[in-house]
PDB file of C-alpha atoms in Angstrom:
ATOM      1  CA  MET A   1       0.004  -0.022   0.006  1.00 43.00           C
ATOM      2  CA  THR A   2       1.138   3.511  -0.744  1.00 39.00           C
ATOM      3  CA  ARG A   3       0.906   5.838   2.230  1.00 45.00           C
ATOM      4  CA  SER A   4      -1.079   8.999   1.699  1.00 42.00           C
ATOM      5  CA  ASP A   5       1.723  11.090   3.199  1.00 45.00           C
ATOM      6  CA  GLY A   6       4.408   9.569   1.014  1.00 45.00           C
ATOM      7  CA  GLY A   7       6.255   7.659   3.718  1.00 49.00           C
ATOM      8  CA  SER A   8       6.769   7.201   7.457  1.00 52.00           C
ATOM      9  CA  SER A   9       6.701  10.272   9.659  1.00 59.00           C
ATOM     10  CA  ALA A  10       9.473  10.870  12.209  1.00 63.00           C
ATOM     11  CA  GLY A  11       8.243   9.763  15.550  1.00 84.00           C
ATOM     12  CA  ALA A  12       5.335   7.767  14.101  1.00 93.00           C
ATOM     13  CA  THR A  13       3.956   4.911  16.192  1.00 96.00           C
ATOM     14  CA  THR A  14       5.356   1.679  14.715  1.00 97.00           C
ATOM     15  CA  ILE A  15       2.887  -1.248  14.536  1.00 98.00           C
ATOM     16  CA  LEU A  16       3.209  -4.992  13.978  1.00 98.00           C
ATOM     17  CA  ILE A  17      -0.054  -6.499  12.673  1.00 98.00           C
ATOM     18  CA  VAL A  18      -0.644 -10.155  13.586  1.00 98.00           C
ATOM     19  CA  ASP A  19      -3.545 -11.981  11.933  1.00 97.00           C
ATOM     20  CA  ASP A  20      -3.673 -15.244  10.005  1.00 96.00           C
ATOM     21  CA  HIS A  21      -5.765 -13.793   7.143  1.00 96.00           C
ATOM     22  CA  ALA A  22      -3.833 -11.777   4.634  1.00 96.00           C
ATOM     23  CA  LEU A  23      -6.945  -9.816   3.561  1.00 96.00           C
ATOM     24  CA  VAL A  24      -7.603  -8.737   7.181  1.00 96.00           C
ATOM     25  CA  ARG A  25      -3.924  -7.645   7.518  1.00 97.00           C
ATOM     26  CA  GLU A  26      -4.176  -5.637   4.361  1.00 96.00           C
ATOM     27  CA  GLY A  27      -7.399  -3.980   5.534  1.00 96.00           C
ATOM     28  CA  LEU A  28      -5.890  -3.135   8.928  1.00 97.00           C
ATOM     29  CA  ARG A  29      -2.807  -1.656   7.285  1.00 97.00           C
ATOM     30  CA  TRP A  30      -4.988   0.485   5.018  1.00 96.00           C
ATOM     31  CA  VAL A  31      -7.074   1.742   8.035  1.00 96.00           C
ATOM     32  CA  LEU A  32      -3.964   2.623   9.981  1.00 96.00           C
ATOM     33  CA  GLU A  33      -1.587   4.005   7.457  1.00 94.00           C
ATOM     34  CA  VAL A  34      -3.899   6.721   6.260  1.00 95.00           C
ATOM     35  CA  HIS A  35      -2.821   8.402   9.491  1.00 95.00           C
ATOM     36  CA  ALA A  36       0.603  10.075   9.272  1.00 94.00           C
ATOM     37  CA  ASP A  37       1.439   9.185  12.867  1.00 95.00           C
ATOM     38  CA  LEU A  38       0.907   5.442  12.400  1.00 96.00           C
ATOM     39  CA  ASP A  39       3.391   3.225  10.571  1.00 97.00           C
ATOM     40  CA  VAL A  40       2.895  -0.519  10.017  1.00 98.00           C
ATOM     41  CA  VAL A  41       6.378  -1.917   9.926  1.00 97.00           C
ATOM     42  CA  ASP A  42       5.666  -5.621   9.495  1.00 98.00           C
ATOM     43  CA  GLU A  43       3.010  -8.329   9.515  1.00 98.00           C
ATOM     44  CA  ALA A  44       2.801 -11.893  10.933  1.00 98.00           C
ATOM     45  CA  GLY A  45       0.344 -14.765  10.463  1.00 97.00           C
ATOM     46  CA  ASP A  46       1.063 -17.043  13.422  1.00 97.00           C
ATOM     47  CA  SER A  47       2.355 -16.910  17.006  1.00 96.00           C
ATOM     48  CA  ALA A  48       5.958 -17.914  16.200  1.00 96.00           C
ATOM     49  CA  SER A  49       6.423 -15.311  13.516  1.00 98.00           C
ATOM     50  CA  ALA A  50       4.732 -12.710  15.765  1.00 98.00           C
ATOM     51  CA  VAL A  51       7.324 -13.291  18.481  1.00 97.00           C
ATOM     52  CA  ALA A  52      10.224 -13.349  16.025  1.00 98.00           C
ATOM     53  CA  LYS A  53       9.082 -10.110  14.279  1.00 98.00           C
ATOM     54  CA  ALA A  54       8.411  -8.411  17.586  1.00 98.00           C
ATOM     55  CA  ALA A  55      11.986  -9.240  18.579  1.00 97.00           C
ATOM     56  CA  SER A  56      13.451  -7.931  15.365  1.00 97.00           C
ATOM     57  CA  GLU A  57      11.280  -4.873  14.863  1.00 97.00           C
ATOM     58  CA  ARG A  58      10.652  -3.836  18.481  1.00 97.00           C
ATOM     59  CA  PRO A  59       7.396  -2.067  17.414  1.00 97.00           C
ATOM     60  CA  ASP A  60       5.633   0.438  19.691  1.00 97.00           C
ATOM     61  CA  VAL A  61       2.430  -1.573  19.310  1.00 97.00           C
ATOM     62  CA  VAL A  62       1.576  -5.171  18.444  1.00 98.00           C
ATOM     63  CA  LEU A  63      -1.977  -5.534  17.090  1.00 98.00           C
ATOM     64  CA  LEU A  64      -2.730  -9.136  17.841  1.00 98.00           C
ATOM     65  CA  ASP A  65      -5.675 -11.297  16.838  1.00 96.00           C
ATOM     66  CA  VAL A  66      -6.384 -14.012  19.471  1.00 92.00           C
ATOM     67  CA  GLU A  67      -7.171 -16.734  16.975  1.00 91.00           C
ATOM     68  CA  ILE A  68      -3.841 -16.976  15.132  1.00 94.00           C
ATOM     69  CA  PRO A  69      -2.269 -20.458  14.690  1.00 94.00           C
ATOM     70  CA  GLY A  70       0.276 -21.600  17.235  1.00 92.00           C
ATOM     71  CA  ASP A  71       0.479 -21.008  20.947  1.00 90.00           C
ATOM     72  CA  ASP A  72      -2.327 -19.979  23.261  1.00 88.00           C
ATOM     73  CA  PRO A  73      -2.821 -16.191  23.002  1.00 91.00           C
ATOM     74  CA  VAL A  74      -1.729 -15.674  26.639  1.00 88.00           C
ATOM     75  CA  VAL A  75       1.505 -17.502  25.942  1.00 90.00           C
ATOM     76  CA  THR A  76       2.050 -15.459  22.784  1.00 94.00           C
ATOM     77  CA  VAL A  77       1.510 -12.208  24.692  1.00 93.00           C
ATOM     78  CA  ARG A  78       3.965 -13.202  27.391  1.00 89.00           C
ATOM     79  CA  ARG A  79       6.616 -14.146  24.792  1.00 93.00           C
ATOM     80  CA  ILE A  80       6.136 -10.930  22.892  1.00 96.00           C
ATOM     81  CA  ARG A  81       6.642  -8.993  26.100  1.00 92.00           C
ATOM     82  CA  GLU A  82       9.764 -11.023  26.863  1.00 91.00           C
ATOM     83  CA  VAL A  83      11.444 -10.243  23.556  1.00 95.00           C
ATOM     84  CA  SER A  84      10.147  -6.680  23.259  1.00 95.00           C
ATOM     85  CA  PRO A  85       9.246  -5.311  26.694  1.00 91.00           C
ATOM     86  CA  ASP A  86       8.384  -1.817  25.504  1.00 92.00           C
ATOM     87  CA  SER A  87       5.839  -3.027  22.910  1.00 95.00           C
ATOM     88  CA  ALA A  88       2.267  -2.429  23.892  1.00 93.00           C
ATOM     89  CA  VAL A  89       0.033  -5.376  22.931  1.00 94.00           C
ATOM     90  CA  VAL A  90      -3.447  -4.515  21.669  1.00 93.00           C
ATOM     91  CA  ILE A  91      -5.802  -7.471  21.329  1.00 92.00           C
ATOM     92  CA  LEU A  92      -8.473  -7.864  18.607  1.00 92.00           C
ATOM     93  CA  SER A  93     -11.002 -10.540  19.404  1.00 87.00           C
ATOM     94  CA  MET A  94     -14.329 -11.904  18.322  1.00 86.00           C
ATOM     95  CA  TYR A  95     -14.771 -13.334  21.802  1.00 78.00           C
ATOM     96  CA  ASP A  96     -16.487 -11.336  24.525  1.00 73.00           C
ATOM     97  CA  SER A  97     -15.127 -13.685  27.211  1.00 73.00           C
ATOM     98  CA  PRO A  98     -14.497 -12.544  30.782  1.00 73.00           C
ATOM     99  CA  ASP A  99     -12.128 -15.464  31.393  1.00 74.00           C
ATOM    100  CA  LEU A 100      -9.994 -14.779  28.372  1.00 79.00           C
ATOM    101  CA  LEU A 101     -10.042 -11.069  29.237  1.00 79.00           C
ATOM    102  CA  ARG A 102      -8.764 -11.697  32.737  1.00 77.00           C
ATOM    103  CA  ARG A 103      -6.000 -13.955  31.525  1.00 80.00           C
ATOM    104  CA  LEU A 104      -4.842 -11.489  28.842  1.00 84.00           C
ATOM    105  CA  ILE A 105      -4.851  -8.595  31.300  1.00 81.00           C
ATOM    106  CA  ALA A 106      -2.732 -10.718  33.588  1.00 79.00           C
ATOM    107  CA  ALA A 107      -0.291 -11.333  30.763  1.00 82.00           C
ATOM    108  CA  GLY A 108       0.121  -7.593  30.261  1.00 83.00           C
ATOM    109  CA  VAL A 109      -1.981  -6.486  27.303  1.00 87.00           C
ATOM    110  CA  ARG A 110      -2.668  -2.734  27.041  1.00 85.00           C
ATOM    111  CA  ALA A 111      -6.049  -3.010  25.232  1.00 84.00           C
ATOM    112  CA  TYR A 112      -8.694  -5.624  24.500  1.00 85.00           C
ATOM    113  CA  LEU A 113     -11.010  -4.710  21.585  1.00 86.00           C
ATOM    114  CA  LEU A 114     -13.823  -6.597  20.007  1.00 84.00           C
ATOM    115  CA  LYS A 115     -13.652  -6.781  16.233  1.00 86.00           C
ATOM    116  CA  SER A 116     -16.927  -4.853  16.067  1.00 83.00           C
ATOM    117  CA  VAL A 117     -15.125  -1.649  17.027  1.00 83.00           C
ATOM    118  CA  GLY A 118     -15.026   1.194  14.463  1.00 84.00           C
ATOM    119  CA  ARG A 119     -11.853   2.375  12.854  1.00 88.00           C
ATOM    120  CA  GLU A 120     -11.768   5.606  14.912  1.00 87.00           C
ATOM    121  CA  GLU A 121     -11.934   3.552  18.132  1.00 85.00           C
ATOM    122  CA  LEU A 122      -9.181   1.276  16.912  1.00 89.00           C
ATOM    123  CA  VAL A 123      -6.863   4.174  15.979  1.00 90.00           C
ATOM    124  CA  ALA A 124      -7.561   5.853  19.348  1.00 88.00           C
ATOM    125  CA  ALA A 125      -6.826   2.639  21.227  1.00 87.00           C
ATOM    126  CA  ILE A 126      -3.474   2.213  19.420  1.00 91.00           C
ATOM    127  CA  ARG A 127      -2.490   5.823  20.220  1.00 90.00           C
ATOM    128  CA  LYS A 128      -3.530   5.454  23.871  1.00 86.00           C
ATOM    129  CA  ALA A 129      -1.626   2.132  24.215  1.00 87.00           C
ATOM    130  CA  ARG A 130       1.582   3.777  23.047  1.00 87.00           C
ATOM    131  CA  ASP A 131       1.179   6.611  25.540  1.00 82.00           C
ATOM    132  CA  GLY A 132       2.186   4.204  28.319  1.00 71.00           C
ATOM    133  CA  SER A 133      -0.463   5.016  30.962  1.00 60.00           C
ATOM    134  CA  GLY A 134      -1.110   2.350  33.586  1.00 57.00           C
ATOM    135  CA  SER A 135      -4.675   1.769  32.524  1.00 56.00           C
ATOM    136  CA  VAL A 136      -5.906  -1.029  30.274  1.00 62.00           C
ATOM    137  CA  LEU A 137      -8.371  -0.008  27.525  1.00 64.00           C
ATOM    138  CA  LEU A 138     -11.353  -2.294  27.263  1.00 68.00           C
ATOM    139  CA  SER A 139     -13.949  -2.367  24.481  1.00 58.00           C
ATOM    140  CA  VAL A 140     -16.242  -5.246  25.545  1.00 48.00           C
ATOM    141  CA  SER A 141     -19.875  -5.781  26.557  1.00 45.00           C
ATOM    142  CA  GLY A 142     -21.153  -4.338  29.749  1.00 47.00           C
ATOM    143  CA  GLN A 143     -21.888  -7.857  31.007  1.00 50.00           C
ATOM    144  CA  SER A 144     -18.268  -9.004  30.539  1.00 48.00           C
ATOM    145  CA  LEU A 145     -16.968  -5.862  32.180  1.00 46.00           C
ATOM    146  CA  VAL A 146     -19.197  -6.386  35.197  1.00 46.00           C
ATOM    147  CA  GLN A 147     -18.086 -10.007  35.489  1.00 48.00           C
ATOM    148  CA  VAL A 148     -14.412  -9.069  35.296  1.00 49.00           C
ATOM    149  CA  GLN A 149     -14.800  -6.238  37.830  1.00 49.00           C
ATOM    150  CA  ASN A 150     -16.854  -8.310  40.262  1.00 50.00           C
ATOM    151  CA  ALA A 151     -14.849 -11.483  39.934  1.00 47.00           C
ATOM    152  CA  GLU A 152     -13.521 -13.151  43.069  1.00 48.00           C
ATOM    153  CA  PRO A 153     -10.846 -12.782  44.181  1.00 45.00           C
ATOM    154  CA  ALA A 154     -10.764  -9.061  43.641  1.00 51.00           C
ATOM    155  CA  ILE A 155      -9.361  -7.870  40.348  1.00 62.00           C
ATOM    156  CA  LEU A 156      -5.760  -6.635  40.700  1.00 76.00           C
ATOM    157  CA  SER A 157      -4.224  -3.640  39.070  1.00 82.00           C
ATOM    158  CA  PRO A 158      -2.335  -4.178  35.785  1.00 84.00           C
ATOM    159  CA  VAL A 159       0.997  -3.821  37.636  1.00 88.00           C
ATOM    160  CA  GLU A 160      -0.094  -6.284  40.383  1.00 89.00           C
ATOM    161  CA  LEU A 161      -1.234  -8.762  37.748  1.00 89.00           C
ATOM    162  CA  ALA A 162       2.075  -8.475  35.918  1.00 91.00           C
ATOM    163  CA  ILE A 163       3.986  -9.012  39.139  1.00 93.00           C
ATOM    164  CA  LEU A 164       1.859 -11.991  40.116  1.00 91.00           C
ATOM    165  CA  GLN A 165       2.295 -13.542  36.666  1.00 91.00           C
ATOM    166  CA  LEU A 166       5.995 -13.327  36.864  1.00 93.00           C
ATOM    167  CA  ALA A 167       5.894 -14.707  40.379  1.00 92.00           C
ATOM    168  CA  ALA A 168       3.968 -17.665  38.929  1.00 90.00           C
ATOM    169  CA  GLU A 169       6.830 -18.120  36.503  1.00 90.00           C
ATOM    170  CA  ALA A 170       9.193 -18.571  39.551  1.00 90.00           C
ATOM    171  CA  MET A 171      10.963 -15.223  39.189  1.00 93.00           C
ATOM    172  CA  THR A 172      12.502 -13.683  42.271  1.00 94.00           C
ATOM    173  CA  ASN A 173      11.596 -10.171  43.492  1.00 94.00           C
ATOM    174  CA  ALA A 174      14.846  -8.890  41.989  1.00 95.00           C
ATOM    175  CA  GLN A 175      14.126 -10.494  38.595  1.00 95.00           C
ATOM    176  CA  ILE A 176      10.587  -9.099  38.623  1.00 95.00           C
ATOM    177  CA  ALA A 177      11.932  -5.687  39.452  1.00 94.00           C
ATOM    178  CA  ARG A 178      14.324  -5.772  36.526  1.00 94.00           C
ATOM    179  CA  ARG A 179      11.694  -7.039  34.095  1.00 92.00           C
ATOM    180  CA  LEU A 180       9.171  -4.358  35.034  1.00 93.00           C
ATOM    181  CA  ASP A 181      11.642  -1.560  35.624  1.00 92.00           C
ATOM    182  CA  LEU A 182      10.686  -1.235  39.327  1.00 93.00           C
ATOM    183  CA  THR A 183      12.668  -1.242  42.543  1.00 94.00           C
ATOM    184  CA  GLU A 184      12.719  -4.450  44.572  1.00 94.00           C
ATOM    185  CA  ALA A 185      11.087  -2.528  47.462  1.00 94.00           C
ATOM    186  CA  THR A 186       8.203  -1.547  45.128  1.00 94.00           C
ATOM    187  CA  VAL A 187       7.732  -5.169  44.087  1.00 94.00           C
ATOM    188  CA  LYS A 188       7.593  -6.243  47.733  1.00 93.00           C
ATOM    189  CA  SER A 189       5.047  -3.515  48.467  1.00 92.00           C
ATOM    190  CA  HIS A 190       2.852  -4.702  45.559  1.00 92.00           C
ATOM    191  CA  LEU A 191       3.074  -8.256  46.725  1.00 93.00           C
ATOM    192  CA  ARG A 192       1.874  -7.279  50.180  1.00 90.00           C
ATOM    193  CA  ARG A 193      -1.167  -5.585  48.596  1.00 87.00           C
ATOM    194  CA  ILE A 194      -1.709  -8.692  46.388  1.00 88.00           C
ATOM    195  CA  PHE A 195      -1.699 -10.974  49.465  1.00 85.00           C
ATOM    196  CA  ALA A 196      -4.234  -8.710  51.177  1.00 79.00           C
ATOM    197  CA  LYS A 197      -6.578  -8.599  48.140  1.00 76.00           C
ATOM    198  CA  LEU A 198      -6.451 -12.358  47.590  1.00 76.00           C
ATOM    199  CA  GLY A 199      -6.491 -13.268  51.220  1.00 70.00           C
ATOM    200  CA  ALA A 200      -3.239 -15.159  50.675  1.00 74.00           C
ATOM    201  CA  VAL A 201      -0.752 -16.136  53.324  1.00 71.00           C
ATOM    202  CA  SER A 202       2.246 -16.731  51.102  1.00 76.00           C
ATOM    203  CA  ARG A 203       3.620 -16.265  47.571  1.00 84.00           C
ATOM    204  CA  ILE A 204       2.614 -19.766  46.627  1.00 83.00           C
ATOM    205  CA  ASP A 205      -0.846 -19.387  48.065  1.00 77.00           C
ATOM    206  CA  ALA A 206      -1.345 -16.155  46.137  1.00 83.00           C
ATOM    207  CA  VAL A 207      -0.294 -17.873  42.861  1.00 85.00           C
ATOM    208  CA  ASN A 208      -2.550 -20.808  43.463  1.00 80.00           C
ATOM    209  CA  LYS A 209      -5.559 -18.589  44.155  1.00 77.00           C
ATOM    210  CA  ALA A 210      -4.824 -16.432  41.130  1.00 79.00           C
ATOM    211  CA  VAL A 211      -4.523 -19.540  38.875  1.00 78.00           C
ATOM    212  CA  ALA A 212      -7.803 -20.901  40.227  1.00 71.00           C
ATOM    213  CA  ALA A 213      -9.457 -17.594  39.338  1.00 71.00           C
ATOM    214  CA  SER A 214      -7.824 -17.498  35.893  1.00 72.00           C
ATOM    215  CA  LEU A 215      -6.025 -14.292  36.735  1.00 79.00           C
ATOM    216  CA  VAL A 216      -2.638 -15.814  35.885  1.00 81.00           C
ATOM    217  CA  THR A 217      -1.394 -18.850  34.005  1.00 82.00           C
ATOM    218  CA  LEU A 218       1.365 -21.305  34.878  1.00 78.00           C
ATOM    219  CA  PRO A 219       4.087 -22.257  32.435  1.00 72.00           C
ATOM    220  CA  HIS A 220       3.513 -25.803  31.055  1.00 54.00           C
ATOM    221  CA  ASP A 221       6.703 -27.042  32.727  1.00 44.00           C
ATOM    222  CA  ARG A 222       5.889 -25.827  36.201  1.00 46.00           C
ATOM    223  CA  LEU A 223       3.307 -26.837  38.771  1.00 43.00           C
ATOM    224  CA  VAL A 224       2.910 -24.886  41.966  1.00 42.00           C
ATOM    225  CA  PRO A 225       2.310 -27.166  44.954  1.00 43.00           C
ATOM    226  CA  ARG A 226      -0.542 -26.204  47.237  1.00 40.00           C
ATOM    227  CA  PRO A 227       0.554 -25.462  50.759  1.00 41.00           C
ATOM    228  CA  ARG A 228       0.225 -28.324  53.113  1.00 44.00           C
ATOM    229  CA  ARG A 229      -1.847 -28.069  56.242  1.00 43.00           C
ATOM    230  CA  PRO A 230       0.321 -28.095  59.378  1.00 44.00           C
ATOM    231  CA  SER A 231       0.376 -31.417  61.186  1.00 45.00           C
ATOM    232  CA  PRO A 232      -1.758 -31.489  64.332  1.00 44.00           C
TER     233      PRO A 232
END
């Protein structure tokens, strides 16, 4: 496609489009690149190529369809964030699913949009995602939003969810701090709040409760043991 402005603008938001349908990718590119501040730098059609291209391009935004071939979308999001931590992941989905929404928020997505959104809303979401605010932009049904907000245990903040997900992956406080660009003291403070919200008595207990509530996911190669009751 030929850009209406004749090329990429300096400081434009760079975007990686991930969808397994070439026609959809072409349509999204057309919608986005009519805006001088948006630049589609590459496309991918499956999870493996999405991760590889995120690593090579380091885009500002990864626009990701949840139905691409390959890994579970939550795993794909986590891997993208590992290879390109500064990339904001914006989800496009046909599924208005509270469970999927909770899992993707826990994985660190910056926006979750149904495919019924208009082009103006899509463009606005991409711009907001790049801004780097702590909020997660949601465009879902009121019913799903209520279910997510009222879910038990209490919904954690995006930072708390990210910390708990990394804790579920057996990272130490120091490793979590480096990954999220926080101090170790800040991580410990967040963990104390997480324990209070979940009614957890330990790190393992918090992870187990979060997994049971679909707030975080465990790596396939790791099982977290449930705490044993003390012997009488």
